[in-house]
Short mmCIF file of C-alpha atoms in Angstrom, two decimals:
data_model
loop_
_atom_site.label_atom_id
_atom_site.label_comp_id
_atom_site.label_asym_id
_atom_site.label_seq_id
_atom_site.Cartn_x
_atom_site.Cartn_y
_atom_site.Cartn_z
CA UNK A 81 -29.85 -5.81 -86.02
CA UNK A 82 -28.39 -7.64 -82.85
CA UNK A 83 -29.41 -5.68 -79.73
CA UNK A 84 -25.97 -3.83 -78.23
CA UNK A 85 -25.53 -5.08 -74.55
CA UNK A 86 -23.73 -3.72 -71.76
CA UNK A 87 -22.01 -5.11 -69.08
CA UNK A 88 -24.19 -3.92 -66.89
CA UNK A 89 -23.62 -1.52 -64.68
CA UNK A 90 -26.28 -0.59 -61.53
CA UNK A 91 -29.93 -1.89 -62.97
CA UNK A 92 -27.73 -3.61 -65.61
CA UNK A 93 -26.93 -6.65 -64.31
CA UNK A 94 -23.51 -6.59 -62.37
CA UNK A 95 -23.66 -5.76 -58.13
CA UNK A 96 -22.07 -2.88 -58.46
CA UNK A 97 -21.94 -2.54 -54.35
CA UNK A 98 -20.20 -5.78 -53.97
CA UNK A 99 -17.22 -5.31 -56.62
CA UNK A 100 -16.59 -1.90 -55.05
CA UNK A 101 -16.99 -3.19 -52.16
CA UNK A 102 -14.66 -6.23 -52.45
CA UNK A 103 -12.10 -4.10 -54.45
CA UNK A 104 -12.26 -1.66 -51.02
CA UNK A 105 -11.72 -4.91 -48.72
CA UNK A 106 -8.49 -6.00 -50.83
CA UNK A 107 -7.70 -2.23 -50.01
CA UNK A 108 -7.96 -2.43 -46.37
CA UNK A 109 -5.88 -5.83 -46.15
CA UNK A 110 -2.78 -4.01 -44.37
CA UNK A 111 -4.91 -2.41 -41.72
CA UNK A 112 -5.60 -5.89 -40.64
CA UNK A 113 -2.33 -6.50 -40.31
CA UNK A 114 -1.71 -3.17 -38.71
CA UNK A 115 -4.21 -3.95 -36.18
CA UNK A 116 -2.76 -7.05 -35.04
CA UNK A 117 0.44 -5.22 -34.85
CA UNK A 118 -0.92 -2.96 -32.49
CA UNK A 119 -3.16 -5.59 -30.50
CA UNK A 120 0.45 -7.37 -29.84
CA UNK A 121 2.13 -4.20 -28.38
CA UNK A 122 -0.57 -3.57 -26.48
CA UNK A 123 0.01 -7.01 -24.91
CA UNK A 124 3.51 -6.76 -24.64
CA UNK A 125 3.05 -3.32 -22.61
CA UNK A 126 0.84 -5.08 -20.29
CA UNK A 127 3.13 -8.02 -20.11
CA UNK A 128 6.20 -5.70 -19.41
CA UNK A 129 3.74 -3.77 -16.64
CA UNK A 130 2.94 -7.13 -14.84
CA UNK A 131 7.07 -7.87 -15.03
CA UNK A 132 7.52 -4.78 -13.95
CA UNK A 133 5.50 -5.30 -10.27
CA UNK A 134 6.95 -8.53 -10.02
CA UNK A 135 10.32 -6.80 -9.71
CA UNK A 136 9.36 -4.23 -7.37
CA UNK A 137 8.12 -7.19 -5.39
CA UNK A 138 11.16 -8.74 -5.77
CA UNK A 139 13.13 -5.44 -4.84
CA UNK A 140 11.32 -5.31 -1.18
CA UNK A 141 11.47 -8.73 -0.56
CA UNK A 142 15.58 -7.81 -1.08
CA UNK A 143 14.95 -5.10 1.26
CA UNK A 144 13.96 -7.06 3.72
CA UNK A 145 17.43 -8.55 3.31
CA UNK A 146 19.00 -5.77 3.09
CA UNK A 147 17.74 -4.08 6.23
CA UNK A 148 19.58 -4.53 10.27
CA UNK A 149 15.79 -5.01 11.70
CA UNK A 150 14.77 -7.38 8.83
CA UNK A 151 18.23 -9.53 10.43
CA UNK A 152 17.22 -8.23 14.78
CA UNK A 153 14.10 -9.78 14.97
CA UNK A 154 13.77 -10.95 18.41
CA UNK A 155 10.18 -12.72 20.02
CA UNK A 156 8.99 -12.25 23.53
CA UNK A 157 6.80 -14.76 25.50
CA UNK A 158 5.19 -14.10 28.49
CA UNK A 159 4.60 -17.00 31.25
CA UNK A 160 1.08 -15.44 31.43
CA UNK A 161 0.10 -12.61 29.44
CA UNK A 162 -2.99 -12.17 31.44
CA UNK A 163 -0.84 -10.50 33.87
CA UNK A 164 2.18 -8.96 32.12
CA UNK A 165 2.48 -8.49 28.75
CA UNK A 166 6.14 -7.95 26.73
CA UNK A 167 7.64 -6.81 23.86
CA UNK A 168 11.07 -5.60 22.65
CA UNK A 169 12.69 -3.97 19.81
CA UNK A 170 14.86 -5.86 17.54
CA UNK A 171 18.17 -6.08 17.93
CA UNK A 172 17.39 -6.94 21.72
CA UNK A 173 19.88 -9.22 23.36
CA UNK A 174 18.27 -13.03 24.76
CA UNK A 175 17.09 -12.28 28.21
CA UNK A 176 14.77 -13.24 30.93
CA UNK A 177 13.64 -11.91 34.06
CA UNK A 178 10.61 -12.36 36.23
CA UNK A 179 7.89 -9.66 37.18
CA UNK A 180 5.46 -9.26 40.24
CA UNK A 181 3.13 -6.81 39.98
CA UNK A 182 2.03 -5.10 43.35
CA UNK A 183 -0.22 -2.36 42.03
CA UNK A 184 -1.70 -0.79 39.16
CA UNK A 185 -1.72 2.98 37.89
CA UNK A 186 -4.52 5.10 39.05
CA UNK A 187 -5.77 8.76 38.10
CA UNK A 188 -6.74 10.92 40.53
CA UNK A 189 -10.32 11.14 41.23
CA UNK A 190 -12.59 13.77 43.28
CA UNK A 191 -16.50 14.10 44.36
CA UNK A 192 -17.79 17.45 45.70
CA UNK A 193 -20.04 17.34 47.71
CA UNK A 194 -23.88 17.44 47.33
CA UNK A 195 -24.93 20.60 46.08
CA UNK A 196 -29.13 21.52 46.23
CA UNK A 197 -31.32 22.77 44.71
CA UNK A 198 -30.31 19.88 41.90
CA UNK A 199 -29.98 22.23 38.88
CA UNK A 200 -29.83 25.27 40.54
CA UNK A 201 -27.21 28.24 39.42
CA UNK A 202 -24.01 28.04 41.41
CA UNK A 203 -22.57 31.64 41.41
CA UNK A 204 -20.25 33.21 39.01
CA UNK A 205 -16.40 33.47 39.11
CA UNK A 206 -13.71 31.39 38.24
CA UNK A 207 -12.29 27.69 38.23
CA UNK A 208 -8.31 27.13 38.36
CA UNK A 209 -7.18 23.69 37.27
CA UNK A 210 -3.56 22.81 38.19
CA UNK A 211 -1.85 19.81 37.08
CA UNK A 212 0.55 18.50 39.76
CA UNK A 213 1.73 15.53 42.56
CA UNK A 214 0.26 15.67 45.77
CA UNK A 215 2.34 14.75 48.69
CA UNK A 216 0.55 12.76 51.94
CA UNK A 217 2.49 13.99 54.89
CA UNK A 218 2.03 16.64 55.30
CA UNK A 219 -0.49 17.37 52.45
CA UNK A 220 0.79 20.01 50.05
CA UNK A 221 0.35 20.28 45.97
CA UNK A 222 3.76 20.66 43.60
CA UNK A 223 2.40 22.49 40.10
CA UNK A 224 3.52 20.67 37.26
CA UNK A 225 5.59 22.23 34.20
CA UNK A 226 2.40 23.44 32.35
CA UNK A 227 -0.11 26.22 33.42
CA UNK A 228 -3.02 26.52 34.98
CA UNK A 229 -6.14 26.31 33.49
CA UNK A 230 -8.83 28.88 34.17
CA UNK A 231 -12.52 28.52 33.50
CA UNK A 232 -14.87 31.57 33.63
CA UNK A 233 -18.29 30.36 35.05
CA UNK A 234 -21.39 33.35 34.98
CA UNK A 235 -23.75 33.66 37.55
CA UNK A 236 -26.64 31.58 35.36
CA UNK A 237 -24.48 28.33 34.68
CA UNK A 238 -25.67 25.42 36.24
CA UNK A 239 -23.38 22.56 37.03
CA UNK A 240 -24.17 20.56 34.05
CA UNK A 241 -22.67 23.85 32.57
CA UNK A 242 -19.45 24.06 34.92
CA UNK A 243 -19.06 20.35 33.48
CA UNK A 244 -19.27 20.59 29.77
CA UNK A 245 -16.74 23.77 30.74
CA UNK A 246 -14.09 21.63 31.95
CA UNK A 247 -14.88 18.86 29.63
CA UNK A 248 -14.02 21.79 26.77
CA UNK A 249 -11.09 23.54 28.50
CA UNK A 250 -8.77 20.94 27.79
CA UNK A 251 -7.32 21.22 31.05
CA UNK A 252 -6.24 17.43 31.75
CA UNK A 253 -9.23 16.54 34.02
CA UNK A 254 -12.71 14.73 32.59
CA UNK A 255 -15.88 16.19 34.53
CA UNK A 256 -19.22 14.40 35.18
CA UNK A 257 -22.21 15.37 37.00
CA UNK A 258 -23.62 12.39 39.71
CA UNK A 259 -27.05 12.92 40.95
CA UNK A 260 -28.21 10.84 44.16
CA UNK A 261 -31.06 11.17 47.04
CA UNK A 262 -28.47 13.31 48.59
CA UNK A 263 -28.18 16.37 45.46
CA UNK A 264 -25.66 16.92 42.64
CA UNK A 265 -22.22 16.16 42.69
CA UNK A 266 -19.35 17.43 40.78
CA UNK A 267 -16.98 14.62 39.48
CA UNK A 268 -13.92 15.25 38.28
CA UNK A 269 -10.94 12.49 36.87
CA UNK A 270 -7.35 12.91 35.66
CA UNK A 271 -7.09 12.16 32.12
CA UNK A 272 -3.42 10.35 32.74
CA UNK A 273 -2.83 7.70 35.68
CA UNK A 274 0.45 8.30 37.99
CA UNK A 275 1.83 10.63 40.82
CA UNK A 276 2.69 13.33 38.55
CA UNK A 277 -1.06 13.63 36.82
CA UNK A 278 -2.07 14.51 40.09
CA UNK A 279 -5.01 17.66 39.45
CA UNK A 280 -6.11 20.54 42.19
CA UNK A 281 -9.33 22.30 41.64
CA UNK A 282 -9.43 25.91 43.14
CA UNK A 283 -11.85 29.01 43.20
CA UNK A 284 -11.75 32.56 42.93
CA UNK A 285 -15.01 34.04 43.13
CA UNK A 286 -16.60 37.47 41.70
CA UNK A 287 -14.91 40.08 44.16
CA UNK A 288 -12.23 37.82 45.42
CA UNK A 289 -8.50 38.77 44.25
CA UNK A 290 -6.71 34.92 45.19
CA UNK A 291 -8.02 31.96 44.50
CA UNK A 292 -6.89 30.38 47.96
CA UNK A 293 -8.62 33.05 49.79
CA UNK A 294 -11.39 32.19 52.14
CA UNK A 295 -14.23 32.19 49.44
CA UNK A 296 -12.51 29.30 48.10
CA UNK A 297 -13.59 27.41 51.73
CA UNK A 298 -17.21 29.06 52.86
CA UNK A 299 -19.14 26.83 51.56
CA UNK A 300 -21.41 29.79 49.38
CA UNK A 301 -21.41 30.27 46.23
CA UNK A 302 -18.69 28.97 43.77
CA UNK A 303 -16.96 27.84 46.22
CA UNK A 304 -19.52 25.04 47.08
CA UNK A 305 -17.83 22.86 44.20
CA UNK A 306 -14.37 22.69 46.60
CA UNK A 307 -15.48 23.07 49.95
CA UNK A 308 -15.93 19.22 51.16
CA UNK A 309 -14.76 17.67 48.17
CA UNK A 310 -13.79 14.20 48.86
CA UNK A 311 -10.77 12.25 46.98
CA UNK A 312 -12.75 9.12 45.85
CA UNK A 313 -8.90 7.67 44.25
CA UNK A 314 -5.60 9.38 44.66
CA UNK A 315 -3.35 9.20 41.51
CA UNK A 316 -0.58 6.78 41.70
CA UNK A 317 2.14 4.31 40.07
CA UNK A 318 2.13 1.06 39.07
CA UNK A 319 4.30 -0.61 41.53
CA UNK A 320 6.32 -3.66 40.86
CA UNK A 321 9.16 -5.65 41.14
CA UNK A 322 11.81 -6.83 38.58
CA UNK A 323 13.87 -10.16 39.85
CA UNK A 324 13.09 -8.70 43.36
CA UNK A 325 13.66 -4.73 42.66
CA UNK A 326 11.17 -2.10 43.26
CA UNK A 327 10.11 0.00 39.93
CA UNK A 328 7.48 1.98 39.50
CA UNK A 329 5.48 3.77 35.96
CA UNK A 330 3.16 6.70 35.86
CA UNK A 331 1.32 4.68 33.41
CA UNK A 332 1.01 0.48 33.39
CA UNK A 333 3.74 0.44 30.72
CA UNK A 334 7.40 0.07 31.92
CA UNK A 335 9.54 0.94 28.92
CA UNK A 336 12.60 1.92 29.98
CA UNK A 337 13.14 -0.54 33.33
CA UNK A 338 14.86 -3.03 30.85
CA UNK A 339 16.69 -1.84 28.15
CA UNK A 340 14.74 -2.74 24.37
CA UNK A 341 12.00 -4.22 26.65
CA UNK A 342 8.33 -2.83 27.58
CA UNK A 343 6.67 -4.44 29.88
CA UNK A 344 2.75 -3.86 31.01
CA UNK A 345 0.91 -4.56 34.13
CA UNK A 346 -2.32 -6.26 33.38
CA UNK A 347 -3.52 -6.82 36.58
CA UNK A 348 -1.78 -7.19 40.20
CA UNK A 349 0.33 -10.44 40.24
CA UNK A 350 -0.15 -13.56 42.85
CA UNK A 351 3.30 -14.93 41.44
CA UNK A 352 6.53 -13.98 39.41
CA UNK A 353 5.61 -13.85 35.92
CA UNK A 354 8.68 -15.06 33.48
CA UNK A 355 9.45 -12.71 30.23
CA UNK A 356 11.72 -14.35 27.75
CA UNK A 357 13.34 -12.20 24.41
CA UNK A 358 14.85 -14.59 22.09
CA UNK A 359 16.33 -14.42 18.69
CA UNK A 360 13.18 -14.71 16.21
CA UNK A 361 15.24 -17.01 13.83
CA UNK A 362 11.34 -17.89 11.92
CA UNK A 363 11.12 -14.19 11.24
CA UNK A 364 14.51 -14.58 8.71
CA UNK A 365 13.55 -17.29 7.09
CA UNK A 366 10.22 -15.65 6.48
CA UNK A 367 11.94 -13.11 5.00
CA UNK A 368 14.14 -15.34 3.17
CA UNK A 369 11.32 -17.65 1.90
CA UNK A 370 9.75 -14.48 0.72
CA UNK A 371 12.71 -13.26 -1.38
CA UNK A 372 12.41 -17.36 -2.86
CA UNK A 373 9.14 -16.83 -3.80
CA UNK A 374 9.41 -13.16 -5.54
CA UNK A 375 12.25 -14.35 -7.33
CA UNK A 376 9.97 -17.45 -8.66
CA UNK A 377 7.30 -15.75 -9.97
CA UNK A 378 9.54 -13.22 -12.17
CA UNK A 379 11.54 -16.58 -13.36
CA UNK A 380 7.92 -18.27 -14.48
CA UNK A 381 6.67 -15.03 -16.23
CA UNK A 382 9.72 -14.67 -18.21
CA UNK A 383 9.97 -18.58 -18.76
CA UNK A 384 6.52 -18.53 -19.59
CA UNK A 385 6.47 -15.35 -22.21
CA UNK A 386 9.75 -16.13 -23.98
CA UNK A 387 9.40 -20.19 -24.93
CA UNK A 388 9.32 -22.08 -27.57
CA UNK A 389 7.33 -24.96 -28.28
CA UNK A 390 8.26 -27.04 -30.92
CA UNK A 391 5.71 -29.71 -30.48
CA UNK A 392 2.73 -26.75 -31.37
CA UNK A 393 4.86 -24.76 -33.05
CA UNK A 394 4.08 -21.77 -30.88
CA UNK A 395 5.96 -19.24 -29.39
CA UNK A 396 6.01 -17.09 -26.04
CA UNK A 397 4.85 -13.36 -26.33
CA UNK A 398 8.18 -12.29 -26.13
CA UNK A 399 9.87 -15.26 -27.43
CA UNK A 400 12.97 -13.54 -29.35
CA UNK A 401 12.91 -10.66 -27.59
CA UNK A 402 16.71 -9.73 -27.28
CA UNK A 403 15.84 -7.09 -24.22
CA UNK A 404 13.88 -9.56 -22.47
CA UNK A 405 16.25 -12.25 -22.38
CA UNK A 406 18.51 -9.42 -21.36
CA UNK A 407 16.65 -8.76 -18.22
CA UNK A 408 16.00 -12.70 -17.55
CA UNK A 409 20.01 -13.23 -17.70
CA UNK A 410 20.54 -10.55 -15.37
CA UNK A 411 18.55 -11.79 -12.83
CA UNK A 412 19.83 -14.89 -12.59
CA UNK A 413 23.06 -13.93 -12.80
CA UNK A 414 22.77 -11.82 -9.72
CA UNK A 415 20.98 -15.27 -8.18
CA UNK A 416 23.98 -17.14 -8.86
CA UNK A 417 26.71 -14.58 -7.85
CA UNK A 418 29.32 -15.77 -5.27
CA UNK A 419 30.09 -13.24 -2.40
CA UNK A 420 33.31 -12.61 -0.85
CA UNK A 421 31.65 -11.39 1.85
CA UNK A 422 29.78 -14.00 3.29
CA UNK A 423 31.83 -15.45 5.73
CA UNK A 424 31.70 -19.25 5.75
CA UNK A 425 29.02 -18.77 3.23
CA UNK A 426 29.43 -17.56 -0.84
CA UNK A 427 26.28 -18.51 -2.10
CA UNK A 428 23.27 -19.23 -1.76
CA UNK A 429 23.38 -22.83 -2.49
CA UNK A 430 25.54 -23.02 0.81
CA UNK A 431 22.36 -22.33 2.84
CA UNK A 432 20.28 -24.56 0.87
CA UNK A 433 18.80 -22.40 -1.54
CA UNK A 434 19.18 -24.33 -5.00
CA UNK A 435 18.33 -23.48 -8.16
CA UNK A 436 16.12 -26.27 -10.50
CA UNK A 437 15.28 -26.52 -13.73
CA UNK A 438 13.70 -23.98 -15.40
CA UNK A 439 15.22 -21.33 -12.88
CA UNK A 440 12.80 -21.77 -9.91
CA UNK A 441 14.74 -21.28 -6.55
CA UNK A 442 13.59 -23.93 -3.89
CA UNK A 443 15.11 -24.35 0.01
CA UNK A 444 15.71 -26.75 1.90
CA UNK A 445 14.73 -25.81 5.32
CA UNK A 446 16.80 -28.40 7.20
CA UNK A 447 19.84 -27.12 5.82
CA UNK A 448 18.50 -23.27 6.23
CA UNK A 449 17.91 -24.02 9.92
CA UNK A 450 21.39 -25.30 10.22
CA UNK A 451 22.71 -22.16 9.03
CA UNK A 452 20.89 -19.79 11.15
CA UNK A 453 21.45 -21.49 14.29
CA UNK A 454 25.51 -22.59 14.04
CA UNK A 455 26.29 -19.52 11.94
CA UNK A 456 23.80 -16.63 11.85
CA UNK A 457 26.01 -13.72 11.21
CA UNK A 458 27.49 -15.83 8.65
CA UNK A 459 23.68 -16.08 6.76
CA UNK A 460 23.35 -12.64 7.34
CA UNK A 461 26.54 -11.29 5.51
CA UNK A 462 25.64 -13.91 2.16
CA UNK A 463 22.86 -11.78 2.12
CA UNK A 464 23.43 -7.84 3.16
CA UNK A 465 27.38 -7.73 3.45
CA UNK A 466 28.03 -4.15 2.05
CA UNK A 467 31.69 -4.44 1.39
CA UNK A 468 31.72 -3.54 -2.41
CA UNK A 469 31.90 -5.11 -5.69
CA UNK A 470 32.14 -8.80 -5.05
CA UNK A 471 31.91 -8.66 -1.29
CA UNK A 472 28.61 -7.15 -1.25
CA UNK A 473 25.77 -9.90 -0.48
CA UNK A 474 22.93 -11.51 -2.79
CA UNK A 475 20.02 -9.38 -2.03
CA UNK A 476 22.23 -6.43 -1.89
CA UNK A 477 23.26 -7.05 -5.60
CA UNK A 478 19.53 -8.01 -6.01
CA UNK A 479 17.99 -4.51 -4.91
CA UNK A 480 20.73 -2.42 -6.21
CA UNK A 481 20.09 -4.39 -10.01
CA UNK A 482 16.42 -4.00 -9.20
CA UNK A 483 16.84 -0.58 -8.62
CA UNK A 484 18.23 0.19 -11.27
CA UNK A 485 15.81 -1.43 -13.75
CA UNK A 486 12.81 0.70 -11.95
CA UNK A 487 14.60 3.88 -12.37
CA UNK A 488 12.89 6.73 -14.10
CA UNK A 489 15.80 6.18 -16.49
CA UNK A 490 16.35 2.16 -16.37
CA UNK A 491 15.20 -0.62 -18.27
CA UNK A 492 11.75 -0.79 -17.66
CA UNK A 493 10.89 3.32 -18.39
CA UNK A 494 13.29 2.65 -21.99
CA UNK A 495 11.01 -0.56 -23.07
CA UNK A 496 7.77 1.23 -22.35
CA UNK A 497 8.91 4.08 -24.30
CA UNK A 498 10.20 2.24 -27.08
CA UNK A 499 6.29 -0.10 -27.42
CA UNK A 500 4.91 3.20 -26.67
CA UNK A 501 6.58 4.82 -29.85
CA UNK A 502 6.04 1.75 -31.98
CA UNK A 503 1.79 2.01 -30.70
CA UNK A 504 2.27 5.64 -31.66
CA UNK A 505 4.10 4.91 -35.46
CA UNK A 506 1.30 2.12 -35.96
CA UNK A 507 -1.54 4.19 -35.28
CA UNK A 508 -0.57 6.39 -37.94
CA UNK A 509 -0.03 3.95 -40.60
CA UNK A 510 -3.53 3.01 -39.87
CA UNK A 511 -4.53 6.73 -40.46
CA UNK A 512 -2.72 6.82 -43.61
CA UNK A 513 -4.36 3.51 -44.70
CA UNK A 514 -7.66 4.73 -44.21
CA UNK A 515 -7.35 7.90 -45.58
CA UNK A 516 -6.05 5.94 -49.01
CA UNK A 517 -8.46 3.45 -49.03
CA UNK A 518 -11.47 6.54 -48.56
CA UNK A 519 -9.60 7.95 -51.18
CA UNK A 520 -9.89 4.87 -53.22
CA UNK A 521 -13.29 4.51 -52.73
CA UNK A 522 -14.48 7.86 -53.89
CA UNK A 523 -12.47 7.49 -56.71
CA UNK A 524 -13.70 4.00 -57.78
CA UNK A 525 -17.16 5.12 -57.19
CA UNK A 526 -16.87 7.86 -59.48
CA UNK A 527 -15.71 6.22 -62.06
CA UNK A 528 -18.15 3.58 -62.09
CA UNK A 529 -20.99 6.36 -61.85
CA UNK A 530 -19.46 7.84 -64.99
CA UNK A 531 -19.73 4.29 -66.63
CA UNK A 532 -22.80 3.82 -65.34
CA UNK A 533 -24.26 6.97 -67.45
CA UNK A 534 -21.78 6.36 -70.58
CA UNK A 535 -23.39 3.09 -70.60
CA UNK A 536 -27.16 3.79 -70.15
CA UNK A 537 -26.65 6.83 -72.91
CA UNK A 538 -25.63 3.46 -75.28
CA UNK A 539 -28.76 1.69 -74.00
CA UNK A 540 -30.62 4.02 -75.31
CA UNK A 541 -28.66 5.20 -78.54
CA UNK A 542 -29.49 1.12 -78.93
CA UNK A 543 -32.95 1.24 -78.24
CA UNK A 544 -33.59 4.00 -80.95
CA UNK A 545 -31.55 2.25 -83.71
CA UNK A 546 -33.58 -0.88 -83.12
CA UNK A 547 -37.25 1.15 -83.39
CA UNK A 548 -35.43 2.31 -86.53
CA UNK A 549 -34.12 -0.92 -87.82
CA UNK A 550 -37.61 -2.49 -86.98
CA UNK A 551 -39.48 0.89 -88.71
CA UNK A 552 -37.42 0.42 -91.54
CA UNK A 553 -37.69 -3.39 -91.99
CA UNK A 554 -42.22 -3.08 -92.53
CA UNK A 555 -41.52 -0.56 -94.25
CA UNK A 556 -39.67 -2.15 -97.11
CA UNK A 557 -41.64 -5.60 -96.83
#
């Protein structure tokens, strides 16, 4: 009798692991496709993201534009900066005047005098700090607005001590202790230079009741540190002279002796020094070569991401994308608006900013330069003019359309969104495809266990009829 055969399942002969295994492949095909769904969104999010900066660059480069200071600039040369220094705020009218410089600022500065034994304790009581002008003839002290300062000093401090007091009272005045062959001295500076940072040190000692009573003056005690102090630098202006006219500054600076102007003294003069404020004309067309080269990068990107080659056959990333072209036509429209407002110029074209093929912007500087220095205002209103609708300029139309696509609510936040959904919708498909294909595979697996037993019980329901058959067969022979 012919020996029943199987086909094989497990030990049998067929690879049981490689048909369930290529039947679970041919099950997973759509995740594949899923997958490169999702790998594309994810690109297309990041593309949108990198879009998205280049408009925000684009929208301060417009602001620029947009703004009176980014129009005001002004630049201010100094014959010799080594001596007088200038700037001024934009908006500053062309000017020039000359400066001499006959003195500097100075803070008041005092010595006591020498005090032994070096280190010794000076007495206790207390220190009154006044901030103030002195006058010279006769000598008297005017108190400032604020108060006086008073420092408690015990009967141990030394006058290392009485320094690091001051230093911590906060009382306008720097303290320093100079030791020579002579003893200790107290030194004491103004924090601020000029008349009115003058400082007067007074003392009231344990027992006294005024601090200008005659303990401040005995030489004993406390009172050491004022008795015979010496004024080492009395506080003064800066003293000069604009086109011939006396001015003075507690401090070097001079900001309000020409109107948008500060000037500084450097150093005492030994001839006029000329300060010029002119128009900064190189600061616009910064500005303007700026907005150029924001717009150009957003016009590549988008060029770039929504082509199509026919030569390869290949398209840009977002190549079709009705949204995107959306955006791109926007943009250029707002480029290629025409302003009622501009004055002699409506567009930007007039001023020499063209636009090439493929969309890049490009300027020609002769005919820039032109503009700003016949008509200036006339540049300026192409670009910021807020009159409304159609009179409003090009980078006023540019930020407020920029604006609007970086809104929490604009185009940007709505594309995002909508990838962000699509991510979300695709990840679940993938769920759903492997949870059927696990499902698959259990189920294919135990159905080829169960033929994998029905089929061994046969082997061996075969392997007993032929040890019958064969029995049978001597048997009969």
């Amino acid at each position: 009798m012919a020996t029943i055969s199987s086909p094989g399942v497990g030990t049998n002969g067929l690879d049981v692991k490689s048909i369930i295994s290529q039947l679970v492949a041919l099950e997973k095909k759509p995740l594949d496709t899923l997958k490169l769904q999702a790998a594309t969104v994810n690109t297309k999010i990041s593309a949108f993201g990198q879009i998205k900066s280049l408009v925000s660059t684009l929208q301060d480069a417009a602001s620029k534009l947009t703004s009176v200071t980014g129009w005001n600039g002004v630049t201010t040369t100094s014959s010799d900066s080594k001596y007088v220094s200038a700037t001024a705020v934009g908006g500053t009218l062309p000017t020039t005047f000359s400066v001499e410089v006959q003195s500097l600022a100075k803070a008041q500065a005092t010595a006591s005098a020498a005090l032994l034994p070096v280190g010794g304790a000076l007495g206790s009581g207390t220190l009154r700090l006044e901030l103030g002008k002195w006058s010279v003839a006769p000598a008297s002290f005017t108190p400032g607005s604020g108060q006086p300062v008073d420092i408690t000093i015990s009967a141990s401090d030394k006058l290392s001590d009485v320094a690091s007091k001051i230093n911590g009272a906060n009382a306008g005045v720097t303290a320093s202790v100079l030791t020579d062959a002579s003893g200790e001295r107290l030194l004491l500076r103004s924090k601020s230079t000029g008349e009115e940072s003058g400082f007067r040190l007074s003392v009231m000692e344990d027992g006294d009741t005024d601090p200008q009573s005659a303990g401040n003056t005995d030489a004993t005690g406390l009172s050491r540190l004022v008795a015979g102090t010496t004024v080492t630098q009395a506080a003064a202006n800066a003293k000069a002279t604009v086109n011939g006219i006396a001015v003075s500054s507690g401090t070097n600076t001079f900001a309000s002796t020409i109107s948008g102007v500060t000037f500084k003294a450097e150093q005492v003069t030994t001839a006029p020094i000329e300060i010029s404020v002119g128009k900064d004309d190189a600061a616009v067309k910064s500005n303007i070569d700026g907005f150029v080269k924001a717009y150009n990068a957003i016009n590549q990107l988008l060029q770039e991401a929504t082509k199509y080659d026919a030569k390869t056959n290949s398209a840009g990333l977002l190549q079709g994308d009705s949204t995107t072209v959306a955006l791109q036509n926007s943009l250029r429209n707002a480029i290629q608006s025409v302003t009622t407002g501009g004055g002699a110029f409506q567009r930007l074209a007039d001023v020499g900013i063209t636009q090439q093929l493929g969309g890049d912007l490009a300027v020609d500087s002769t005919k820039l330069n032109k503009a700003l220095s016949e008509n200036p205002d006339d540049v300026k209103n192409l670009f910021r003019n807020t009159g409304g609708g159609s009179a409003n300029g090009i980078a006023v139309q540019l930020k407020a359309l920029t604006t609007t696509l970086l809104a929490n609510d604009g185009f940007f936040k709505s594309k995002d969104d909508t990838l962000q959904m699509s991510l979300k919708r695709n990840g679940k498909d993938q769920t759903r495809v492997n949870e059927k294909v696990e499902a698959f595979e259990k189920r294919i697996t135990q159905r080829y266990n169960a033929l994998d037993t029905q089929l061994s019980s046969l082997n061996g329901l075969n392997a007993y009829i032929s040890q019958q058959v064969t029995a049978w067969n001597k048997s009969t022979s």
